[in-house]
Short mmCIF file of C-alpha atoms in Angstrom, two decimals:
data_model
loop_
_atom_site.label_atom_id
_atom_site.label_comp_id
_atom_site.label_asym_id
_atom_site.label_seq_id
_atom_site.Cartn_x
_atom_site.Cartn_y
_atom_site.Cartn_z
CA UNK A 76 48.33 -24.26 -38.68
CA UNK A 77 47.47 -22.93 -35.38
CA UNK A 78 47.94 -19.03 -36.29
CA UNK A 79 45.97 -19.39 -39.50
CA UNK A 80 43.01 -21.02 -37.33
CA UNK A 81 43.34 -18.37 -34.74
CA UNK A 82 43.80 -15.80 -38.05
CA UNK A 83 40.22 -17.18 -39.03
CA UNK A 84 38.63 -16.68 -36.16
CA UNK A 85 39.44 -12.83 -35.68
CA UNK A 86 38.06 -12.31 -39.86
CA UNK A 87 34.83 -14.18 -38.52
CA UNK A 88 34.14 -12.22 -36.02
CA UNK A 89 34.67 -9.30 -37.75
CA UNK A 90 32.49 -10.13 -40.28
CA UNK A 91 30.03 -11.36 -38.29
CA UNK A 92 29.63 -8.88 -35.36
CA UNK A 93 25.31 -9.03 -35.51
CA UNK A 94 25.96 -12.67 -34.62
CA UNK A 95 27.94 -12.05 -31.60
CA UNK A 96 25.44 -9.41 -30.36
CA UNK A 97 23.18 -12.10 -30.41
CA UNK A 98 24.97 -14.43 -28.74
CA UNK A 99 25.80 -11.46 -26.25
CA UNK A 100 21.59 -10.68 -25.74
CA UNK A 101 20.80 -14.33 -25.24
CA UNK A 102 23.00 -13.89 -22.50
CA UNK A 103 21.91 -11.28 -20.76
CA UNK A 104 18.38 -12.91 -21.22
CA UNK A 105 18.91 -16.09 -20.04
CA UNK A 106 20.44 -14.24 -16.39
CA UNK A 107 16.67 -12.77 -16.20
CA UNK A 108 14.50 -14.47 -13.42
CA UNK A 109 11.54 -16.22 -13.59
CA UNK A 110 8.33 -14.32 -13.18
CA UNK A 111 5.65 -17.07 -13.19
CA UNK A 112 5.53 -17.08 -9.06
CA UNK A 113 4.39 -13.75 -9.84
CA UNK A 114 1.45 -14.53 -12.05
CA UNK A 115 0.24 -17.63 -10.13
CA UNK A 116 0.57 -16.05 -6.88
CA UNK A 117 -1.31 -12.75 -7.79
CA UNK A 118 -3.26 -14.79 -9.48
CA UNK A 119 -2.60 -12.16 -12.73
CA UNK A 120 -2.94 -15.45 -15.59
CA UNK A 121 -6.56 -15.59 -14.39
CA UNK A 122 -9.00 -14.64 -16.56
CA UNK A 123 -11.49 -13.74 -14.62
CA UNK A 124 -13.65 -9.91 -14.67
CA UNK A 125 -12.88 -7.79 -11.78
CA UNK A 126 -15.07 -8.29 -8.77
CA UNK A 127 -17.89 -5.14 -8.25
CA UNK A 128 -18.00 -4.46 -5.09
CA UNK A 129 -20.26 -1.09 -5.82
CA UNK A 130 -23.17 -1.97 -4.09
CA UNK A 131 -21.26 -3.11 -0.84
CA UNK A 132 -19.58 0.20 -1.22
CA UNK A 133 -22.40 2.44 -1.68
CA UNK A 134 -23.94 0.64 1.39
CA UNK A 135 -21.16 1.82 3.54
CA UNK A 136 -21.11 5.05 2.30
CA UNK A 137 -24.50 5.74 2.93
CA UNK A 138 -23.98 4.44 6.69
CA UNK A 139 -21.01 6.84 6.41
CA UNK A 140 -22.76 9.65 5.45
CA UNK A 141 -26.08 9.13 7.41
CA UNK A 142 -24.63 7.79 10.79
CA UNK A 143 -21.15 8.66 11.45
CA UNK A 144 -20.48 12.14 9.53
CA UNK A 145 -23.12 14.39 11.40
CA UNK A 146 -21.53 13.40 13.94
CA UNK A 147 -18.12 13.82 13.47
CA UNK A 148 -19.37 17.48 12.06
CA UNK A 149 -21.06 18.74 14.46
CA UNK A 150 -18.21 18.56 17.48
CA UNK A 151 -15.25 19.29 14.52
CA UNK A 152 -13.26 15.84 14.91
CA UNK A 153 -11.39 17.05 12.34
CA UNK A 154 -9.52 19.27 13.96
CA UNK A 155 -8.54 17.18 16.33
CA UNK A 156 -7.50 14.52 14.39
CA UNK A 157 -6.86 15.99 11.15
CA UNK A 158 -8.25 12.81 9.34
CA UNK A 159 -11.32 13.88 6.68
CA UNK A 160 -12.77 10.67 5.25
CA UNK A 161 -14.03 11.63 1.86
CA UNK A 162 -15.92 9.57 -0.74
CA UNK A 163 -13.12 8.82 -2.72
CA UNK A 164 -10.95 6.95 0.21
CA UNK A 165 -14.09 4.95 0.96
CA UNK A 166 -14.41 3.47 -2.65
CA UNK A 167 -10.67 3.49 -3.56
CA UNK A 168 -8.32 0.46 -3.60
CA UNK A 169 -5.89 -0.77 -1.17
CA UNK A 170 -2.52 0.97 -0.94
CA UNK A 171 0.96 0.20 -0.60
CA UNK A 172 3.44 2.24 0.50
CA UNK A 173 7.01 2.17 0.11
CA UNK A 174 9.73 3.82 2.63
CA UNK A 175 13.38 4.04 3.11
CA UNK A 176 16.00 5.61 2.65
CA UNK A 177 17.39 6.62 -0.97
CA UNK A 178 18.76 3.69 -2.94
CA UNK A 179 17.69 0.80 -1.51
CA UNK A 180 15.20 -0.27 -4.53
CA UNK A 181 11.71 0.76 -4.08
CA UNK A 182 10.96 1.90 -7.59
CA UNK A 183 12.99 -1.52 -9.00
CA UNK A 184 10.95 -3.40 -6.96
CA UNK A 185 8.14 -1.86 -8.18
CA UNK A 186 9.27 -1.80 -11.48
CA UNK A 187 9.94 -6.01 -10.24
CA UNK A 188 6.63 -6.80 -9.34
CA UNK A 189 4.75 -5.14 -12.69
CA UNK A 190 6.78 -6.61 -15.10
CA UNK A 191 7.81 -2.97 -15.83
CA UNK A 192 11.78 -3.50 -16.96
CA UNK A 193 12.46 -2.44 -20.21
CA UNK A 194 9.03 -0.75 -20.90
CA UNK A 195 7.88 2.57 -21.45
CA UNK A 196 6.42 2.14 -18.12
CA UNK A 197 9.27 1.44 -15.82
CA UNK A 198 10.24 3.92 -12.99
CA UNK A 199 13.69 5.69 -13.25
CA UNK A 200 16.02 3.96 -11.01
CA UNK A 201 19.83 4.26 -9.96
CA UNK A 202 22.62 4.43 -7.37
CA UNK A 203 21.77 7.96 -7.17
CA UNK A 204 18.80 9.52 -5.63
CA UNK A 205 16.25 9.24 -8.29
CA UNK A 206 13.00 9.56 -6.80
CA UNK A 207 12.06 12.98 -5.98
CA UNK A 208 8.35 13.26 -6.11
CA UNK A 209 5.61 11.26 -4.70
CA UNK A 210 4.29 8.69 -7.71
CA UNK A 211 1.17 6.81 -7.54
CA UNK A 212 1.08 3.89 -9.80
CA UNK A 213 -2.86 3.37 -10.62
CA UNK A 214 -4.98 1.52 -13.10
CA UNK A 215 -6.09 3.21 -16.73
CA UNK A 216 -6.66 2.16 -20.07
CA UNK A 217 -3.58 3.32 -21.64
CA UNK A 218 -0.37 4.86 -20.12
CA UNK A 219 -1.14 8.07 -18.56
CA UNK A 220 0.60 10.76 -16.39
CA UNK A 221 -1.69 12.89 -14.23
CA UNK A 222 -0.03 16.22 -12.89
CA UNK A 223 -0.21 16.36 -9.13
CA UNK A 224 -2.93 19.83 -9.31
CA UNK A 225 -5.18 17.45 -11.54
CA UNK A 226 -5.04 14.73 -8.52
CA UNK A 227 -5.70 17.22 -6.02
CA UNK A 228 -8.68 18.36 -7.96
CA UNK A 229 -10.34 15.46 -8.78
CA UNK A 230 -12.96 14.28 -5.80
CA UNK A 231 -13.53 11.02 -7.64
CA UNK A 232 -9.80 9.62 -6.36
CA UNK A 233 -9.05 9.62 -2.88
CA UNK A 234 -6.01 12.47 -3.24
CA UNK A 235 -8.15 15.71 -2.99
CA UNK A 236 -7.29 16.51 1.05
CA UNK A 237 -3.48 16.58 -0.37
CA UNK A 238 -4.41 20.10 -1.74
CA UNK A 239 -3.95 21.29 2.06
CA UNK A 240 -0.24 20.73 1.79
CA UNK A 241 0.38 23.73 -0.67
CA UNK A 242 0.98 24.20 -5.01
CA UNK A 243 4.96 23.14 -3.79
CA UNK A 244 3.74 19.54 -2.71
CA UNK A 245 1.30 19.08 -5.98
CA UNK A 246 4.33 19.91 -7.89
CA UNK A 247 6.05 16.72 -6.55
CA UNK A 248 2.93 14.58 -6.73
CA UNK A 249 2.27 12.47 -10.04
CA UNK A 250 -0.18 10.23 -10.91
CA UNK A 251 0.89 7.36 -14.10
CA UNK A 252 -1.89 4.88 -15.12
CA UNK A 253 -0.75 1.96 -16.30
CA UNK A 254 -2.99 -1.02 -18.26
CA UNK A 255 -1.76 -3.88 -15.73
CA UNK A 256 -3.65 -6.73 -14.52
CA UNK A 257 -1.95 -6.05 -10.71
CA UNK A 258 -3.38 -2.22 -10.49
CA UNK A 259 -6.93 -3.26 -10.94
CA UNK A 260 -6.71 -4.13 -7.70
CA UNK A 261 -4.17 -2.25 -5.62
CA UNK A 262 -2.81 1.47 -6.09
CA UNK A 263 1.20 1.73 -5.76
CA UNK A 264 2.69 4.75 -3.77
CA UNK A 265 6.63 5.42 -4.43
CA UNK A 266 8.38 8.33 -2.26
CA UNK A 267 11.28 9.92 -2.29
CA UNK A 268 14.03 8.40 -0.48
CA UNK A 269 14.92 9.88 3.10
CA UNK A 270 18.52 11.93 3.24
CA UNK A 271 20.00 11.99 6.74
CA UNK A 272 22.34 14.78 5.67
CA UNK A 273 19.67 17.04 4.20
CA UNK A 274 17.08 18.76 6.18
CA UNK A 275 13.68 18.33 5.50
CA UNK A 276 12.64 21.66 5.19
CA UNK A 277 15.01 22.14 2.29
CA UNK A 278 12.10 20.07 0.25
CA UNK A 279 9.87 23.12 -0.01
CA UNK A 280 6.57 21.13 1.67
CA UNK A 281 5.77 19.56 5.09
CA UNK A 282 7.66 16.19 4.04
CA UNK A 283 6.70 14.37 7.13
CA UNK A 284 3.22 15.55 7.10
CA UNK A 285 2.41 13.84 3.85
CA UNK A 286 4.22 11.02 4.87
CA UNK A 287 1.91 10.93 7.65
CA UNK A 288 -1.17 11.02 5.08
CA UNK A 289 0.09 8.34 2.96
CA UNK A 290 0.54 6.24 6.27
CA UNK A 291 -2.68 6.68 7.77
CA UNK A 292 -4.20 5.46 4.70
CA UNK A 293 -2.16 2.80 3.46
CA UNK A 294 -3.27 -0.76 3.80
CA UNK A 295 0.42 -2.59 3.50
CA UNK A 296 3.79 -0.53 4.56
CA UNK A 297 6.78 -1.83 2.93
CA UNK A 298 10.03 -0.23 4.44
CA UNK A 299 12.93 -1.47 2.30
CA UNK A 300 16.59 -1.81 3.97
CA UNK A 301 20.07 -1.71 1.71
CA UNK A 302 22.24 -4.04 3.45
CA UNK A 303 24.72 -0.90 3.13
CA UNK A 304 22.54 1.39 4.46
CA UNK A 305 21.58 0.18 7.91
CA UNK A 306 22.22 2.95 10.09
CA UNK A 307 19.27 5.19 11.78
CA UNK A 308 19.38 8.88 11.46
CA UNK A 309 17.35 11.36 13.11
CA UNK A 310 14.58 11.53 9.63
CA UNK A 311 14.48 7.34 9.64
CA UNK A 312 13.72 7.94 13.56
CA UNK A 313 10.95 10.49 13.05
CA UNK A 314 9.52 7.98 10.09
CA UNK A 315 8.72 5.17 12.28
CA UNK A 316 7.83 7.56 15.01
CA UNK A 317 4.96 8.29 12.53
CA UNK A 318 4.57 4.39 12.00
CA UNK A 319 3.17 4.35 15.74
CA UNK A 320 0.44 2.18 15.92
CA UNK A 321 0.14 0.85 12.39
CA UNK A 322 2.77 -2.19 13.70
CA UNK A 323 -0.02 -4.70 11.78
CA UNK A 324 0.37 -3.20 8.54
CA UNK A 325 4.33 -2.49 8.42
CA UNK A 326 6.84 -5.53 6.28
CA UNK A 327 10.57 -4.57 6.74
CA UNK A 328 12.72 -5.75 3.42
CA UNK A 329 16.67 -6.34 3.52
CA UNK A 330 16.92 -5.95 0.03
CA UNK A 331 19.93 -6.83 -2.40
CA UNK A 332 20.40 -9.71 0.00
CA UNK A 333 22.37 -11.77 -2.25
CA UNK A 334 25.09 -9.31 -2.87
CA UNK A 335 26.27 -10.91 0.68
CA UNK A 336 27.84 -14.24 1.80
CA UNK A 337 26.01 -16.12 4.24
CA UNK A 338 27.79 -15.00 7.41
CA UNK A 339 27.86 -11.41 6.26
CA UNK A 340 23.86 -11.55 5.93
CA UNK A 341 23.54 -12.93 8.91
CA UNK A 342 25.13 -10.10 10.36
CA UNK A 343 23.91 -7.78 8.58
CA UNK A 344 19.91 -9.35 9.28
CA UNK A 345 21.13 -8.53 12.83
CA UNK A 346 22.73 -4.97 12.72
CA UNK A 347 18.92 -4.65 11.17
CA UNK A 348 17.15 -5.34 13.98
CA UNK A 349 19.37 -3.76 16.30
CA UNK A 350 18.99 -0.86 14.87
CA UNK A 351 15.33 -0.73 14.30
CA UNK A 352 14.61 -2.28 17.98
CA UNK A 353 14.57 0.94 19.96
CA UNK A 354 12.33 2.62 17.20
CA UNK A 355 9.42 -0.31 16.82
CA UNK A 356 8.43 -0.52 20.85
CA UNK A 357 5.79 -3.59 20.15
CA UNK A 358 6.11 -7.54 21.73
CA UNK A 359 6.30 -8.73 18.35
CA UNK A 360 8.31 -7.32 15.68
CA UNK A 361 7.03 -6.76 12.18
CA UNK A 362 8.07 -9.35 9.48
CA UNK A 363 11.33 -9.18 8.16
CA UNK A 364 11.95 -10.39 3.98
CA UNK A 365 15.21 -11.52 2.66
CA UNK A 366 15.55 -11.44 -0.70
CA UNK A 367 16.61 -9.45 -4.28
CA UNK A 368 13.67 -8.28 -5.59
CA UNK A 369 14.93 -7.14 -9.31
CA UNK A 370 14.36 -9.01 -12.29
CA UNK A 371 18.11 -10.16 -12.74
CA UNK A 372 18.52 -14.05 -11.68
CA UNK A 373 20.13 -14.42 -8.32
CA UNK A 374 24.23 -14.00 -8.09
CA UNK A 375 25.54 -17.42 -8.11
CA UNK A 376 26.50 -19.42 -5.10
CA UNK A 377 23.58 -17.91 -3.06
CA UNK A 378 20.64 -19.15 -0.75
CA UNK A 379 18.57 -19.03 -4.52
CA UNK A 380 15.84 -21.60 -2.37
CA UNK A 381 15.32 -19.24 1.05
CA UNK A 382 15.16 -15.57 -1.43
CA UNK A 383 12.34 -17.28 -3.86
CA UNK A 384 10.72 -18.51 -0.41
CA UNK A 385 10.53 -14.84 1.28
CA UNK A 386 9.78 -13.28 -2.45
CA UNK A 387 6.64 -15.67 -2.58
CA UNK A 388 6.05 -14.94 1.27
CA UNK A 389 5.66 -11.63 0.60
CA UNK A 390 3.41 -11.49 -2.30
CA UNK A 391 0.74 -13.75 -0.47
CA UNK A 392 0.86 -11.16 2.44
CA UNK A 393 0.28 -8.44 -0.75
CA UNK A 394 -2.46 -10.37 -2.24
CA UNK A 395 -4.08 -11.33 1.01
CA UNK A 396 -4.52 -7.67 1.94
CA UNK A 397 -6.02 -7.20 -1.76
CA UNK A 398 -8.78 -10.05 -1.36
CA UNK A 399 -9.81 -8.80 2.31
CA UNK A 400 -9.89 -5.33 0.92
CA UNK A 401 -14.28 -5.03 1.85
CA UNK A 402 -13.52 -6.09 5.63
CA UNK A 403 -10.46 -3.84 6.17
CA UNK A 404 -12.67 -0.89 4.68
CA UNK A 405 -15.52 -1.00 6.62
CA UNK A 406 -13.30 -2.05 9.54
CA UNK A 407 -11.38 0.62 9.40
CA UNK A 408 -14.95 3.11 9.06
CA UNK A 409 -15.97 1.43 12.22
CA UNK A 410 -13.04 2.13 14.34
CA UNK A 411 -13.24 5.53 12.86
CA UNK A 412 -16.47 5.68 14.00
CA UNK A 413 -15.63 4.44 17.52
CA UNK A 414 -12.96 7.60 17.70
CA UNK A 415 -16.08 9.79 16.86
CA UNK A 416 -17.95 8.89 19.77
CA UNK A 417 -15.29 8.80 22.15
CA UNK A 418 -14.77 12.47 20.95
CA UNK A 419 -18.39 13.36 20.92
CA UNK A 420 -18.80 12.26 24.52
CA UNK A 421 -15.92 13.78 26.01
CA UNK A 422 -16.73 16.86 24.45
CA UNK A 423 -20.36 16.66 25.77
CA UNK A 424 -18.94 15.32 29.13
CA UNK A 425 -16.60 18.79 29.06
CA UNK A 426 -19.70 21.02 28.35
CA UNK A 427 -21.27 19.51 30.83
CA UNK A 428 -19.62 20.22 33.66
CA UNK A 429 -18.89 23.16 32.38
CA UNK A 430 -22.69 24.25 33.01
CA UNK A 431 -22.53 22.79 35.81
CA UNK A 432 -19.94 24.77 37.57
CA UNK A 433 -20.75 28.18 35.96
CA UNK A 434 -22.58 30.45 38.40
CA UNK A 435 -23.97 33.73 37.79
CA UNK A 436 -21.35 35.72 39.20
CA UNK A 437 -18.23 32.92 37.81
CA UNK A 438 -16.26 34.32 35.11
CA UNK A 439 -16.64 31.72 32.25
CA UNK A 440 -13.19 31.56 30.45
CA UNK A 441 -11.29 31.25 34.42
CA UNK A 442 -13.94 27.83 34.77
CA UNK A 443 -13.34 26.40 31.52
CA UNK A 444 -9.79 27.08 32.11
CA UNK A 445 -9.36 25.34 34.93
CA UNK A 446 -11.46 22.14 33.84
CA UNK A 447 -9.29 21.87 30.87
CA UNK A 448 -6.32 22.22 32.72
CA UNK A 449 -6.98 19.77 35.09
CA UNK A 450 -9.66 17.55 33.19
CA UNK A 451 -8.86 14.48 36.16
CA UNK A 452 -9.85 16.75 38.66
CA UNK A 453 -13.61 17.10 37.76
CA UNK A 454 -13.55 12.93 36.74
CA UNK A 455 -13.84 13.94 32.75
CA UNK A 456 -12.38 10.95 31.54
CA UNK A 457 -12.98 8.38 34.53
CA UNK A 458 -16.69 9.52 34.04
CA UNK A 459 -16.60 8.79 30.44
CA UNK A 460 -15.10 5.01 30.79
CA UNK A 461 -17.38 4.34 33.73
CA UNK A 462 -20.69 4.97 32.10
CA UNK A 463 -20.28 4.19 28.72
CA UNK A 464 -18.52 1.18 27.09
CA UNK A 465 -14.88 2.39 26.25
CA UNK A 466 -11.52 1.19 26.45
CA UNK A 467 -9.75 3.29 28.47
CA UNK A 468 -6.98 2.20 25.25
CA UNK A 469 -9.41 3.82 23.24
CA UNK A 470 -8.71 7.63 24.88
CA UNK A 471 -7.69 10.67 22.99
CA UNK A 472 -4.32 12.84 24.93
CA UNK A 473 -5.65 15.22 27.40
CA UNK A 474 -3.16 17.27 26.08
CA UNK A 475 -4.99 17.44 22.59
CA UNK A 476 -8.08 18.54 23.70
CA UNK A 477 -5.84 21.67 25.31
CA UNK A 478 -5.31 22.45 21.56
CA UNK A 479 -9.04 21.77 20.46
CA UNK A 480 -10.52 23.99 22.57
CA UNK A 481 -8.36 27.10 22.16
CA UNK A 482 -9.43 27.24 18.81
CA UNK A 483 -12.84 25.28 19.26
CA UNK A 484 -14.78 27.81 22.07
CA UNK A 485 -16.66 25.46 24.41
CA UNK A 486 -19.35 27.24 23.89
CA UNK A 487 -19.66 26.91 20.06
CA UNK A 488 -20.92 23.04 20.96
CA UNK A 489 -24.14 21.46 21.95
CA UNK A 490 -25.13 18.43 24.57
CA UNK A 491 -26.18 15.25 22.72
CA UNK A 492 -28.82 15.17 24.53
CA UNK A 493 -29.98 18.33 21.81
CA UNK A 494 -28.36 16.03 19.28
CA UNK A 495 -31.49 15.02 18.42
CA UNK A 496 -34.69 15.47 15.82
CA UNK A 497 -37.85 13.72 15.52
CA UNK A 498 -37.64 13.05 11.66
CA UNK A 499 -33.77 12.15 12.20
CA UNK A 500 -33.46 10.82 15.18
CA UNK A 501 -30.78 11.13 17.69
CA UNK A 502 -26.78 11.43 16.26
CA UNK A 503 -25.48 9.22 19.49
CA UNK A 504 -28.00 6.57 19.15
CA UNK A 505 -27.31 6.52 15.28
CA UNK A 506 -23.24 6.03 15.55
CA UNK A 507 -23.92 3.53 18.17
CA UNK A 508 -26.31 1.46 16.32
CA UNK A 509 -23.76 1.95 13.27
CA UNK A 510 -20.86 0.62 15.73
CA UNK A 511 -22.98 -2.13 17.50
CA UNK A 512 -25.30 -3.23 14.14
CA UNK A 513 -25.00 -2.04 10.51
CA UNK A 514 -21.07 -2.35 9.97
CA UNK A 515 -20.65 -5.69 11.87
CA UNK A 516 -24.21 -6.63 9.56
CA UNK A 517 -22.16 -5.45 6.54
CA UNK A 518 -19.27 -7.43 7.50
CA UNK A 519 -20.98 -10.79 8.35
CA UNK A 520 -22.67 -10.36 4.99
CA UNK A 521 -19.57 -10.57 3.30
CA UNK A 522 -18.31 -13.65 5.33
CA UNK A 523 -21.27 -15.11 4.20
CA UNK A 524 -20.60 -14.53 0.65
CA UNK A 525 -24.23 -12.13 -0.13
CA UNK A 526 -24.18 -9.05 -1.50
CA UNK A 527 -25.82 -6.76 0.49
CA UNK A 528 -29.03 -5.38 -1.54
CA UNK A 529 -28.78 -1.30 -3.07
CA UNK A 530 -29.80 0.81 -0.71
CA UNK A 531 -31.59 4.07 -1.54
CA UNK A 532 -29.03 7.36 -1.11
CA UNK A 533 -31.02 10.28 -2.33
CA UNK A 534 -30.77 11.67 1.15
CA UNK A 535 -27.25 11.24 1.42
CA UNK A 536 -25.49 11.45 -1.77
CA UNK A 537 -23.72 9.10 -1.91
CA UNK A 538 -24.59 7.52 -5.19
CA UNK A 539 -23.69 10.64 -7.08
CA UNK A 540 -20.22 10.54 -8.89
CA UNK A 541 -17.91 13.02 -8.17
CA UNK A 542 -17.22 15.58 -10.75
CA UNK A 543 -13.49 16.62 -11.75
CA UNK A 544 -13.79 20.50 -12.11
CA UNK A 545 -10.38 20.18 -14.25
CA UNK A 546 -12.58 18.09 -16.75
CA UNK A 547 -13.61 19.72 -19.77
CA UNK A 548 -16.98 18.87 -20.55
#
């Protein structure tokens, strides 16, 4: 009796293998993780339109481009700096970046966090290294891929000053627009994962440079950690040597966290941060999440509770950088502004005594030698933070001004004091009363909750849209 029941089971399911598929797939689905923290925490279920922040925008362009840019052209910040604000950053969304080293799950989490799995959509992933071009995951109607030249080309997105980099970079830049509810809001940036074993020159483009780029401009950092892939090599090193300074905006993920036991992640959490310890130099150490962040359910016998808890964590510090995204924008134009006149004055302060120490018999290039050379000597900087109100924080590198003025002749500049016109007015007085009025005005209007009236930009341009020149028309 028992062989022919056992005989009638092996006919059934060979006559029935569809069935058993089934039974297989309902599986596999039901070991697929929840995604409504997601939705209610990006608020993505909402149906609510976008918020048009235009005329806020084309305020603070027009402060940009009346106030701060004449400015900032006149004594070539730029070059010192190497940080052109164009039209395009100023209206563009808020950007995350993601870092690390190859395999650790950037594009899955990605792929994680837009519902992307099993789409047309989805980034490539593996155990391999997979990524090998920069992507930037935008907003569009339909799915599109934009070649990296097209990006470069097009002033209306904030890309254009990647065209400095070379035709080898644009030809590992891509743009894909994607219809999701998320992008509307924020822009995406995957990278290629860092190889300790391969130099970067080998990539054909300044890798770290554009790195750089992305990290000046991005308003969240997300460096992801593979608990098997904790060790620091010399390219990790130079990566957060570029993080210098953006401390605020950097989130540090151990992810695949519950591949480990408890004890082993606890160990692991701490090889982590004794590793990254001599490379982040600040009093408080960037936040740390613990969690899986792929759309398969958590491995059994696992902290399921503490990994949900850092996964929602992290996507209120994603969305809270999305709805503050007016007040870190003009922030961030007013402490570029502040750099500008720090520049502007030490540059004045340098011509300055430069005419004051030239004689008629001095030879010019042996005086301006020697002040640069010695800038403390003739009190350039003390001077500077004595009369004027500046952080002495706030200071370029006397070494960088070395640079700026071998290629920048001292006497291609003018005093501020001829900074001036009597239908314009004078370019200090204009920064400063951008610094000191219009951008905090801007920003207490928002606070408020007004919308700061249109402002007239025929002067400055800045309510023209920017043409693509790719475009047919």
């Amino acid at each position: 009796m028992r062989t022919l029941v056992l005989l009638c089971c092996f006919v059934a399911s060979l006559l029935l293998p569809g069935q058993t598929e089934e039974a297989e797939d309902v599986s596999e689905e039901a070991q697929m993780r929840d995604r409504s923290h997601i939705e209610k925490t990006l608020m993505l279920s909402e149906n609510k339109p976008v918020d048009d922040y235009s005329v806020v925008l084309q305020r603070l362009r027009k402060i940009y481009h009346s106030s701060i840019k004449p400015l900032e052209q006149s004594y070539k910040y730029n070059e010192l700096r190497q940080h052109e604000i164009t039209d395009g950053e100023i209206t563009s969304k808020p950007m995350v970046l993601f870092l690390g080293p190859w395999s650790v799950g950037k594009s899955t989490m990605i792929n994680y966090l837009l519902g992307l799995e099993n789409t047309r959509y989805q980034l490539y992933t593996g155990a391999e290294p997979t990524t090998s071009e920069f992507t930037v995951l935008m907003h569009g109607p339909k799915l599109k891929t934009i070649e990296g030249i097209v990006m470069a080309a097009d002033s209306a997105r904030s890309f254009s000053p990647l065209e400095k980099f070379g035709q080898n970079f644009l030809e590992k830049l891509i743009g894909i627009e994607v219809p999701h509810k998320l992008l509307e809001r924020v822009t995406f940036v995957d990278t290629p994962g860092i190889i300790e074993n391969r130099k970067q020159q080998e990539r054909g483009y300044p890798f770290n440079d554009v790195c750089q780029w992305f990290i000046d401009r991005a308003d969240l950092i997300f460096v992801v950690f593979d608990p098997t892939k904790l060790d620091v090599g010399l390219e990790l090193e130079m990566l957060f040597r570029q993080l210098k300074g953006r401390e605020s905006q950097i989130r540090i993920i151990l992810n695949k966290a519950d591949n480990l036991a408890t004890q082993m992640l606890m160990r692991v959490y701490g090889a982590l941060f004794w590793s990254l310890a001599p490379l982040i130099n600040v009093t408080e150490p960037p936040r740390v999440y613990v969690s899986s962040f792929w759309p398969q359910d958590y491995k059994p016998d696992t902290h399921r509770d503490l990994f949900l808890k850092e996964e929602i964590s992290l996507l209120e510090d994603l969305n809270q950088v999305i709805e503050n995204r007016l007040e870190n924008k003009i922030a961030f134009i007013r402490q570029h502004a502040i750099r500008v006149r720090i520049h502007a004055l030490l540059v004045d302060r340098y011509l300055q005594t430069y005419k004051d120490k030239m004689t008629f018999f001095s030879d010019g290039e042996l005086v301006f030698k020697d002040i640069v050379e010695d800038p403390d000597k003739f009190y350039i900087f003390k001077t500077i933070l004595a009369k004027t109100n500046v952080s002495k924080f706030d200071l370029p590198n006397r070494e960088a001004y070395k640079d700026f003025f071998g290629i920048n002749p001292i006497s291609s500049f003018k005093l501020l004091s001829q900074q001036c016109s009597y239908m314009g007015g004078c370019f200090l007085e204009k920064i400063e009363r951008a610094i000191t009025q219009e951008l905090p005005g801007l920003l207490g209007s928002l606070g408020l909750g007004k919308n700061p009236g249109a402002l007239n930009c025929d002067k400055t341009g800045c309510g023209e849209t920017p043409k693509n020149r790719y475009k047919k028309h």
